[in-house]
PDB file of C-alpha atoms in Angstrom:
ATOM      1  CA  MET A   1     -19.823   0.591   1.971  1.00  0.00           C
ATOM      2  CA  GLY A   2     -19.130  -2.852   0.228  1.00  0.00           C
ATOM      3  CA  TYR A   3     -17.745  -5.743   1.988  1.00  0.00           C
ATOM      4  CA  GLU A   4     -14.567  -5.766  -0.371  1.00  0.00           C
ATOM      5  CA  THR A   5     -13.913  -2.200   0.303  1.00  0.00           C
ATOM      6  CA  LYS A   6     -13.930  -2.925   3.986  1.00  0.00           C
ATOM      7  CA  VAL A   7     -11.694  -5.717   3.761  1.00  0.00           C
ATOM      8  CA  ILE A   8      -9.275  -3.800   1.774  1.00  0.00           C
ATOM      9  CA  LEU A   9      -9.362  -1.012   4.103  1.00  0.00           C
ATOM     10  CA  LYS A  10      -8.669  -3.189   7.140  1.00  0.00           C
ATOM     11  CA  ALA A  11      -5.825  -4.704   5.243  1.00  0.00           C
ATOM     12  CA  ILE A  12      -4.328  -1.379   4.467  1.00  0.00           C
ATOM     13  CA  VAL A  13      -4.553  -0.402   8.153  1.00  0.00           C
ATOM     14  CA  HIS A  14      -2.885  -3.734   9.098  1.00  0.00           C
ATOM     15  CA  LEU A  15       0.111  -3.089   6.776  1.00  0.00           C
ATOM     16  CA  MET A  16       0.556   0.438   7.985  1.00  0.00           C
ATOM     17  CA  LYS A  17       0.659  -0.745  11.435  1.00  0.00           C
ATOM     18  CA  ARG A  18       3.297  -3.348  11.141  1.00  0.00           C
ATOM     19  CA  SER A  19       5.454  -1.090   8.822  1.00  0.00           C
ATOM     20  CA  LYS A  20       8.600   0.277  10.455  1.00  0.00           C
ATOM     21  CA  ASP A  21       7.923   3.797   8.725  1.00  0.00           C
ATOM     22  CA  LEU A  22       5.655   5.477   6.165  1.00  0.00           C
ATOM     23  CA  ASP A  23       7.946   4.452   3.267  1.00  0.00           C
ATOM     24  CA  GLU A  24       7.773   0.831   4.126  1.00  0.00           C
ATOM     25  CA  ALA A  25       4.007   1.322   4.527  1.00  0.00           C
ATOM     26  CA  ILE A  26       3.686   2.881   0.990  1.00  0.00           C
ATOM     27  CA  ARG A  27       5.988   0.215  -0.630  1.00  0.00           C
ATOM     28  CA  LEU A  28       3.656  -2.612   0.826  1.00  0.00           C
ATOM     29  CA  VAL A  29       0.595  -0.915  -0.370  1.00  0.00           C
ATOM     30  CA  THR A  30       1.887  -0.063  -3.817  1.00  0.00           C
ATOM     31  CA  ASP A  31       3.285  -3.440  -4.205  1.00  0.00           C
ATOM     32  CA  ILE A  32      -0.094  -4.962  -3.689  1.00  0.00           C
ATOM     33  CA  ALA A  33      -1.871  -2.308  -5.788  1.00  0.00           C
ATOM     34  CA  ASN A  34       0.533  -2.803  -8.735  1.00  0.00           C
ATOM     35  CA  ALA A  35      -0.081  -6.793  -8.760  1.00  0.00           C
ATOM     36  CA  GLU A  36      -3.650  -5.926  -9.791  1.00  0.00           C
ATOM     37  CA  ASP A  37      -2.552  -3.276 -12.419  1.00  0.00           C
ATOM     38  CA  VAL A  38      -3.195  -0.267 -10.300  1.00  0.00           C
ATOM     39  CA  ILE A  39      -0.270   2.007 -10.651  1.00  0.00           C
ATOM     40  CA  ILE A  40       0.141   4.593  -7.611  1.00  0.00           C
ATOM     41  CA  ASP A  41       2.199   7.313  -8.242  1.00  0.00           C
ATOM     42  CA  THR A  42       3.926   7.908  -4.720  1.00  0.00           C
ATOM     43  CA  GLY A  43       5.591  10.988  -5.863  1.00  0.00           C
ATOM     44  CA  ASN A  44       8.997   9.644  -4.479  1.00  0.00           C
ATOM     45  CA  GLU A  45      11.593   8.977  -7.090  1.00  0.00           C
ATOM     46  CA  LYS A  46      13.896   6.815  -4.829  1.00  0.00           C
ATOM     47  CA  GLN A  47      10.764   4.781  -4.040  1.00  0.00           C
ATOM     48  CA  ASP A  48       9.765   4.269  -7.712  1.00  0.00           C
ATOM     49  CA  GLY A  49      13.050   3.005  -8.520  1.00  0.00           C
ATOM     50  CA  LYS A  50      13.830   5.876 -10.931  1.00  0.00           C
TER      51      LYS A  50
END
């Protein structure tokens, strides 16, 4: 596993631990991913702002 992948996985786990619930964790991770033009479909219309 590459170093970059390890760093990304550790960052994701850190965000999940500090989130108050799963919805917040998903929002934080998708916000970061979307900054790099990686669109993540959460399957949650409310979350996606639709």
